Structures are given as structure tokens and as C-alpha cells.
């Protein structure tokens, strides 16, 4: 046991998801076949292709291929750069530095929240300093906050001085119980604290006079309702108070962690608005869900009609199409829909090409479409035209695409519309609002068990016979040969979730309003005090 336990636990974890290698190999072959057959290339493959082109080549070769000479480079949002992107771009920076030129990299480790797109915060935090000698790198930190008022900056300074240390302590407790060596543990034991070691910001003199306001409400679960329900119930009152204090709706943003939370927030405000028609204050909102093509009655009719035309003998599809039409014109005009001449005219469109079919449907109901719906109808026609140009202009293919991805499409937000913005934290990055509400400020620090797969390379035999091996993310990995990959992923998960909180709380200029669950108190010990 002492000699082989780690091997045993490793093999046991590998066998749980070993079958995915076969599945992914088959998928990869199918994609390669499709690309070759259609003479296309995936956008995701461009970084890898460029990496192979420039591998073991000097920068002068790249300059020759580009056909131009560039002296200086500035890379913005560097915390969102991937390892492969940096490998592709680093030779250009190296050549520029070798010529005595200056370059600028701009980024903030604390705002690295796009790891699902392969961004790597350690590039800015560590890799740049490894790739270039200290004589070539000068680090400057902007100390002043020119966005937020005094109390908001002071609140964030205090919170993000304490939070990284607490998270690092929690992380280190699990690290010490692992199979990692003391040297390996030391490599991870201070990274969270180091990433936030310069988080304290100064307040410029003109902002000293503007106090700002921070409100944090800790809500308690009850037998009748969870804390989330209470937080959503408070939203109308919060929006009303902000309007009383002189804020326009377009100056207010509600930030959420997930799209599902965004729907809850949108539904809460829309329901309140519908049930309180005499309320003198406004509760208009803009969100991706509200601007989704699938939310439009006009678009829903188009899709229902297309499904009916694909199978015109299907009575259930005809009924659904009729119901969608009644929703479109806001009445129960069954007589008009059931008219055989109307149906025959609709059926005659089945012989049209895809885009001509969509235009014919639009002309058929144009008089029924309200002014507010025209933008959705036009956006739908644009999507149909775009699909017809890029793919085979086939009705079946279009409806398959719609069911998988098309229903998620949104229209652009109208400029200058006076409405509350509902945004995920990811989409709020880089933006600022006078008033920010974070009504559901709670999310897990770590991945949920058994819901993430890590791909690991194991150097020791017999596991090194394959280049990559899949294991299911969980604390069990701490006692396997994949422990280093597990603790690196756990550290990144902590960093992701802490960074999401940082981005959310630094969007506010004047008002920051937060609702969170009340922490559960630890039971008091019955041991006598020492």
C-alpha cells in the first residue's frame, strides 16, 4: 500500500472517464472529414496553425510574411490572453526589444474572468517576467481610481485586502493534506495573495468630496421562502429609491452571475410592473433575454409557420402556427387563420427558396406587426439571409440550426434607450454605471464535484503511454498523480470567482447595492474557554 497506493488511486480515477478518449477521437475525425469535404477552417484552429508556422522560426521570417515593419506594440487586456496567443506574439515583441524599441502591455490580473476562452492570468502575473530579463521589464501600477466615489473605493480596498488572504488560507488547508511535495505546495501557497497585493487604490482629490454609497444586506432563509426570493422582492423598492434620488433608468445596472439569474431579475421587475400599473415610477429593462429573437411573437410565428410548411399535413403543427398567429396580432382571430384560402396561400410558399420564403411570411403578416416588433422581424430576416449565404439554403438545415443556436440570437441594444441594464458580470467588464445593484451576490468558490473533466499529462509509467488522460475533478485527485493538475485547477477556480466579484463591485460610480445570504454561524464550542 505504501509503495503503490498513489498508482492505484490514479488508475481508479482514470478508468472513470477513460471512455471519453474514444468519443473525442471519433468526434475529431468527423470534424476533420467535414473540414476537408467543405474546404473550411475553424476559427479556433488559427492560433494553432500560426503557432506551427512560426515554430522554431526567427522573428525576421514573420516580418517578411507580414510584409511590413512595426516598431512598437501595445497589447491591451493582456489578462485575457491565452498561452498560445502569447507564444505567437512573443517573437514580435522580442524583435522589437532587440531593436531598442519600447512596447506596452496593459492588463489587470484581478479582472481575468475569461478562462473559459483559454485566457491565462499567470501570463501577466508571472510569464512576462520569465520571458524577458529584468532590465527589459518595467512594471507600473496605476494607483488612482478615476471611476468611483470615496466610499465605494474604500469598501473595495478593505474587502479585497482581506478576501484573498481568507481564500488562500482555505486553499492551503486542502493543499497540506495532498500527496504533493513541500516544494510543490510552496509554489501554490501564496499565489492568490500575490495577485491582489496591489489592490488598494487611491482616491483623487476631486473624488474625495463625493462620498458615494455602499449598502450590503445579508438576508436569511426562512421556512416560507429562500433568501433569493426576498432579494428579488426588494428590487422594485430599490429601483424606486434610486429614481427618487435623481438617477435615470439608463444610469442603473443590475449585475448577475449567470443568464438564469438574469431571467429571474427580469421576470421580477416585469411582474411588478404588470401588477402595479398605477405606480408613478418606471421599471423598464434591457437584457439579452428581453432582446432575444425567440422572445418576439413575430419571430415565433415565423418559426411556427416554417415548421408547418416543412410538414403541412401535420395537424398539430398547423394548430401551433395558428396559436402563434393569434399571439402575434393580439386577438383570437381563429376565423381568419382557419380560412382555407389563407392556408392555401401559406402552403404555396413551400416551394420558395429559404430567404424568399421568409420574406413571403413577412409580407403575409406585415399589417399585423407592431412598430416595436419590426426590429425583431428585420433581425430575423437578416439571420435567414446570413444563414443562406454561409450554409446550404435548406429549410430543414435552418430549423435544425435554429433549435441548436438560432433561438439564442439577440438584437443590438437601441442607443440611448432609457431603461435599466441587466447584465452578466462578464458582459459588464470594462463598463461603468452610476448605480449598480448586485441582487444575488452568491456563487460557489469551486467547481461542483463530478461536473468538470481535467485533461492531464502524466510523465510516469504506465500512464505516460498516452499524451493526455481525462479525470473527473474532485478532492479524490489530491491523492493521485494528477494532484498538481487538480490543485492548479482549484486555484484557478478560486481566482475566477474572486475576480468575478472584483469586476462586479468595481463597476459602480456612486451607488453600490448588494444582497447576499447571511453567513451561517458556526456552533459554539461547549469546551471551557482557555
PDB file of C-alpha atoms in Angstrom, residues 194-356:
ATOM      1  CA  UNK A 194       0.272  37.865  -4.552  1.00  0.00           C
ATOM      2  CA  UNK A 195      -2.264  38.515  -7.336  1.00  0.00           C
ATOM      3  CA  UNK A 196      -4.075  41.031  -5.102  1.00  0.00           C
ATOM      4  CA  UNK A 197      -1.064  42.512  -3.328  1.00  0.00           C
ATOM      5  CA  UNK A 198      -1.530  45.902  -5.019  1.00  0.00           C
ATOM      6  CA  UNK A 199      -5.323  46.100  -4.965  1.00  0.00           C
ATOM      7  CA  UNK A 200      -5.521  49.193  -2.734  1.00  0.00           C
ATOM      8  CA  UNK A 201      -6.382  52.246  -4.818  1.00  0.00           C
ATOM      9  CA  UNK A 202      -6.001  55.927  -4.041  1.00  0.00           C
ATOM     10  CA  UNK A 203      -8.819  58.457  -4.358  1.00  0.00           C
ATOM     11  CA  UNK A 204      -8.076  61.601  -6.431  1.00  0.00           C
ATOM     12  CA  UNK A 205      -8.791  64.905  -4.651  1.00  0.00           C
ATOM     13  CA  UNK A 206     -11.905  65.742  -6.676  1.00  0.00           C
ATOM     14  CA  UNK A 207     -13.430  62.341  -5.763  1.00  0.00           C
ATOM     15  CA  UNK A 208     -12.751  62.919  -2.066  1.00  0.00           C
ATOM     16  CA  UNK A 209     -15.665  65.360  -2.000  1.00  0.00           C
ATOM     17  CA  UNK A 210     -18.092  62.787  -3.442  1.00  0.00           C
ATOM     18  CA  UNK A 211     -18.863  60.249  -0.737  1.00  0.00           C
ATOM     19  CA  UNK A 212     -20.899  57.699  -2.666  1.00  0.00           C
ATOM     20  CA  UNK A 213     -22.937  54.980  -1.002  1.00  0.00           C
ATOM     21  CA  UNK A 214     -22.484  51.246  -0.346  1.00  0.00           C
ATOM     22  CA  UNK A 215     -25.272  49.072   1.057  1.00  0.00           C
ATOM     23  CA  UNK A 216     -24.870  45.351   1.830  1.00  0.00           C
ATOM     24  CA  UNK A 217     -27.940  43.446   3.030  1.00  0.00           C
ATOM     25  CA  UNK A 218     -27.488  39.945   4.429  1.00  0.00           C
ATOM     26  CA  UNK A 219     -30.763  38.068   4.032  1.00  0.00           C
ATOM     27  CA  UNK A 220     -31.854  34.991   5.981  1.00  0.00           C
ATOM     28  CA  UNK A 221     -33.517  31.878   4.608  1.00  0.00           C
ATOM     29  CA  UNK A 222     -36.915  31.153   6.127  1.00  0.00           C
ATOM     30  CA  UNK A 223     -39.260  28.188   6.024  1.00  0.00           C
ATOM     31  CA  UNK A 224     -41.607  30.128   3.759  1.00  0.00           C
ATOM     32  CA  UNK A 225     -39.074  31.372   1.187  1.00  0.00           C
ATOM     33  CA  UNK A 226     -35.348  31.344   0.386  1.00  0.00           C
ATOM     34  CA  UNK A 227     -33.234  34.470   0.655  1.00  0.00           C
ATOM     35  CA  UNK A 228     -33.196  34.834  -3.146  1.00  0.00           C
ATOM     36  CA  UNK A 229     -36.962  35.462  -3.171  1.00  0.00           C
ATOM     37  CA  UNK A 230     -36.583  38.238  -0.615  1.00  0.00           C
ATOM     38  CA  UNK A 231     -33.747  39.771  -2.643  1.00  0.00           C
ATOM     39  CA  UNK A 232     -35.886  39.805  -5.801  1.00  0.00           C
ATOM     40  CA  UNK A 233     -38.863  41.228  -3.887  1.00  0.00           C
ATOM     41  CA  UNK A 234     -36.683  44.164  -2.786  1.00  0.00           C
ATOM     42  CA  UNK A 235     -35.703  45.112  -6.327  1.00  0.00           C
ATOM     43  CA  UNK A 236     -38.699  47.369  -7.152  1.00  0.00           C
ATOM     44  CA  UNK A 237     -38.227  49.349  -3.937  1.00  0.00           C
ATOM     45  CA  UNK A 238     -34.501  49.746  -4.683  1.00  0.00           C
ATOM     46  CA  UNK A 239     -35.196  50.955  -8.235  1.00  0.00           C
ATOM     47  CA  UNK A 240     -37.859  53.343  -6.923  1.00  0.00           C
ATOM     48  CA  UNK A 241     -35.469  54.799  -4.327  1.00  0.00           C
ATOM     49  CA  UNK A 242     -32.754  55.355  -6.932  1.00  0.00           C
ATOM     50  CA  UNK A 243     -35.221  57.242  -9.135  1.00  0.00           C
ATOM     51  CA  UNK A 244     -36.264  59.351  -6.156  1.00  0.00           C
ATOM     52  CA  UNK A 245     -32.583  60.223  -5.698  1.00  0.00           C
ATOM     53  CA  UNK A 246     -32.397  61.520  -9.257  1.00  0.00           C
ATOM     54  CA  UNK A 247     -30.993  58.570 -11.199  1.00  0.00           C
ATOM     55  CA  UNK A 248     -32.271  57.919 -14.716  1.00  0.00           C
ATOM     56  CA  UNK A 249     -33.023  54.292 -15.575  1.00  0.00           C
ATOM     57  CA  UNK A 250     -30.158  54.166 -18.086  1.00  0.00           C
ATOM     58  CA  UNK A 251     -27.755  55.050 -15.243  1.00  0.00           C
ATOM     59  CA  UNK A 252     -28.724  51.889 -13.315  1.00  0.00           C
ATOM     60  CA  UNK A 253     -27.297  48.417 -13.943  1.00  0.00           C
ATOM     61  CA  UNK A 254     -28.275  45.127 -12.332  1.00  0.00           C
ATOM     62  CA  UNK A 255     -25.419  42.624 -12.463  1.00  0.00           C
ATOM     63  CA  UNK A 256     -25.891  38.858 -12.221  1.00  0.00           C
ATOM     64  CA  UNK A 257     -23.551  35.875 -12.275  1.00  0.00           C
ATOM     65  CA  UNK A 258     -25.497  33.766 -14.777  1.00  0.00           C
ATOM     66  CA  UNK A 259     -28.115  34.219 -17.501  1.00  0.00           C
ATOM     67  CA  UNK A 260     -30.531  32.184 -15.379  1.00  0.00           C
ATOM     68  CA  UNK A 261     -30.243  34.812 -12.631  1.00  0.00           C
ATOM     69  CA  UNK A 262     -30.783  37.493 -15.271  1.00  0.00           C
ATOM     70  CA  UNK A 263     -34.086  35.907 -16.218  1.00  0.00           C
ATOM     71  CA  UNK A 264     -35.168  35.838 -12.552  1.00  0.00           C
ATOM     72  CA  UNK A 265     -34.355  39.541 -12.186  1.00  0.00           C
ATOM     73  CA  UNK A 266     -36.104  40.468 -15.439  1.00  0.00           C
ATOM     74  CA  UNK A 267     -39.209  38.468 -14.523  1.00  0.00           C
ATOM     75  CA  UNK A 268     -39.361  40.038 -11.054  1.00  0.00           C
ATOM     76  CA  UNK A 269     -39.367  43.597 -12.449  1.00  0.00           C
ATOM     77  CA  UNK A 270     -41.709  42.796 -15.338  1.00  0.00           C
ATOM     78  CA  UNK A 271     -44.172  41.090 -12.997  1.00  0.00           C
ATOM     79  CA  UNK A 272     -44.105  44.024 -10.588  1.00  0.00           C
ATOM     80  CA  UNK A 273     -44.646  46.447 -13.455  1.00  0.00           C
ATOM     81  CA  UNK A 274     -47.612  44.425 -14.737  1.00  0.00           C
ATOM     82  CA  UNK A 275     -49.270  44.122 -11.317  1.00  0.00           C
ATOM     83  CA  UNK A 276     -48.737  47.786 -10.345  1.00  0.00           C
ATOM     84  CA  UNK A 277     -49.943  49.790 -13.358  1.00  0.00           C
ATOM     85  CA  UNK A 278     -50.588  52.890 -11.193  1.00  0.00           C
ATOM     86  CA  UNK A 279     -47.034  53.091  -9.857  1.00  0.00           C
ATOM     87  CA  UNK A 280     -45.685  56.508 -10.985  1.00  0.00           C
ATOM     88  CA  UNK A 281     -42.130  55.181 -11.297  1.00  0.00           C
ATOM     89  CA  UNK A 282     -40.714  53.240 -14.236  1.00  0.00           C
ATOM     90  CA  UNK A 283     -39.280  49.718 -14.313  1.00  0.00           C
ATOM     91  CA  UNK A 284     -38.294  49.340 -17.970  1.00  0.00           C
ATOM     92  CA  UNK A 285     -35.410  46.951 -18.568  1.00  0.00           C
ATOM     93  CA  UNK A 286     -32.920  45.941 -21.258  1.00  0.00           C
ATOM     94  CA  UNK A 287     -31.415  42.481 -21.123  1.00  0.00           C
ATOM     95  CA  UNK A 288     -30.204  39.830 -23.508  1.00  0.00           C
ATOM     96  CA  UNK A 289     -33.282  37.794 -22.641  1.00  0.00           C
ATOM     97  CA  UNK A 290     -35.609  40.731 -23.379  1.00  0.00           C
ATOM     98  CA  UNK A 291     -33.826  41.327 -26.703  1.00  0.00           C
ATOM     99  CA  UNK A 292     -33.743  37.669 -27.718  1.00  0.00           C
ATOM    100  CA  UNK A 293     -35.261  36.926 -31.123  1.00  0.00           C
ATOM    101  CA  UNK A 294     -37.072  33.975 -29.586  1.00  0.00           C
ATOM    102  CA  UNK A 295     -38.899  36.336 -27.202  1.00  0.00           C
ATOM    103  CA  UNK A 296     -40.645  38.077 -30.133  1.00  0.00           C
ATOM    104  CA  UNK A 297     -44.208  36.950 -31.027  1.00  0.00           C
ATOM    105  CA  UNK A 298     -43.462  37.828 -34.668  1.00  0.00           C
ATOM    106  CA  UNK A 299     -40.388  35.606 -34.792  1.00  0.00           C
ATOM    107  CA  UNK A 300     -42.232  32.819 -33.002  1.00  0.00           C
ATOM    108  CA  UNK A 301     -44.902  32.956 -35.711  1.00  0.00           C
ATOM    109  CA  UNK A 302     -42.241  32.801 -38.436  1.00  0.00           C
ATOM    110  CA  UNK A 303     -40.698  29.702 -36.868  1.00  0.00           C
ATOM    111  CA  UNK A 304     -44.092  28.044 -36.300  1.00  0.00           C
ATOM    112  CA  UNK A 305     -45.050  28.742 -39.933  1.00  0.00           C
ATOM    113  CA  UNK A 306     -41.740  27.324 -41.199  1.00  0.00           C
ATOM    114  CA  UNK A 307     -42.268  24.149 -39.168  1.00  0.00           C
ATOM    115  CA  UNK A 308     -45.787  23.864 -40.593  1.00  0.00           C
ATOM    116  CA  UNK A 309     -44.535  24.320 -44.174  1.00  0.00           C
ATOM    117  CA  UNK A 310     -41.950  21.607 -43.621  1.00  0.00           C
ATOM    118  CA  UNK A 311     -44.776  19.171 -42.744  1.00  0.00           C
ATOM    119  CA  UNK A 312     -48.060  20.762 -43.998  1.00  0.00           C
ATOM    120  CA  UNK A 313     -50.101  17.616 -43.275  1.00  0.00           C
ATOM    121  CA  UNK A 314     -49.247  17.674 -39.580  1.00  0.00           C
ATOM    122  CA  UNK A 315     -52.388  18.950 -37.843  1.00  0.00           C
ATOM    123  CA  UNK A 316     -50.559  19.705 -34.559  1.00  0.00           C
ATOM    124  CA  UNK A 317     -48.071  21.982 -36.347  1.00  0.00           C
ATOM    125  CA  UNK A 318     -50.983  23.773 -38.020  1.00  0.00           C
ATOM    126  CA  UNK A 319     -52.607  24.373 -34.613  1.00  0.00           C
ATOM    127  CA  UNK A 320     -49.337  25.704 -33.181  1.00  0.00           C
ATOM    128  CA  UNK A 321     -48.934  28.031 -36.140  1.00  0.00           C
ATOM    129  CA  UNK A 322     -52.498  29.310 -35.666  1.00  0.00           C
ATOM    130  CA  UNK A 323     -51.862  29.912 -31.972  1.00  0.00           C
ATOM    131  CA  UNK A 324     -48.644  31.798 -32.774  1.00  0.00           C
ATOM    132  CA  UNK A 325     -50.601  33.966 -35.204  1.00  0.00           C
ATOM    133  CA  UNK A 326     -53.178  34.830 -32.558  1.00  0.00           C
ATOM    134  CA  UNK A 327     -50.350  35.870 -30.215  1.00  0.00           C
ATOM    135  CA  UNK A 328     -48.874  37.978 -32.996  1.00  0.00           C
ATOM    136  CA  UNK A 329     -51.989  40.017 -33.732  1.00  0.00           C
ATOM    137  CA  UNK A 330     -53.145  40.087 -30.123  1.00  0.00           C
ATOM    138  CA  UNK A 331     -56.607  38.666 -30.791  1.00  0.00           C
ATOM    139  CA  UNK A 332     -58.476  35.404 -31.192  1.00  0.00           C
ATOM    140  CA  UNK A 333     -58.977  35.710 -34.926  1.00  0.00           C
ATOM    141  CA  UNK A 334     -59.404  31.988 -35.499  1.00  0.00           C
ATOM    142  CA  UNK A 335     -61.778  32.581 -38.389  1.00  0.00           C
ATOM    143  CA  UNK A 336     -59.097  34.456 -40.343  1.00  0.00           C
ATOM    144  CA  UNK A 337     -56.459  31.830 -39.646  1.00  0.00           C
ATOM    145  CA  UNK A 338     -58.743  28.889 -40.402  1.00  0.00           C
ATOM    146  CA  UNK A 339     -59.805  30.363 -43.742  1.00  0.00           C
ATOM    147  CA  UNK A 340     -58.857  27.792 -46.372  1.00  0.00           C
ATOM    148  CA  UNK A 341     -57.761  30.447 -48.870  1.00  0.00           C
ATOM    149  CA  UNK A 342     -55.347  31.874 -46.274  1.00  0.00           C
ATOM    150  CA  UNK A 343     -53.954  28.422 -45.533  1.00  0.00           C
ATOM    151  CA  UNK A 344     -53.599  27.583 -49.221  1.00  0.00           C
ATOM    152  CA  UNK A 345     -51.723  30.804 -49.787  1.00  0.00           C
ATOM    153  CA  UNK A 346     -49.419  29.888 -46.912  1.00  0.00           C
ATOM    154  CA  UNK A 347     -48.900  26.369 -48.286  1.00  0.00           C
ATOM    155  CA  UNK A 348     -47.967  27.791 -51.688  1.00  0.00           C
ATOM    156  CA  UNK A 349     -44.856  29.324 -50.133  1.00  0.00           C
ATOM    157  CA  UNK A 350     -43.388  25.863 -49.526  1.00  0.00           C
ATOM    158  CA  UNK A 351     -41.821  25.818 -53.000  1.00  0.00           C
ATOM    159  CA  UNK A 352     -39.896  29.054 -52.365  1.00  0.00           C
ATOM    160  CA  UNK A 353     -36.197  29.203 -51.544  1.00  0.00           C
ATOM    161  CA  UNK A 354     -35.400  29.797 -47.869  1.00  0.00           C
ATOM    162  CA  UNK A 355     -34.959  33.583 -47.872  1.00  0.00           C
ATOM    163  CA  UNK A 356     -37.822  34.175 -50.329  1.00  0.00           C
TER     164      UNK A 356
END
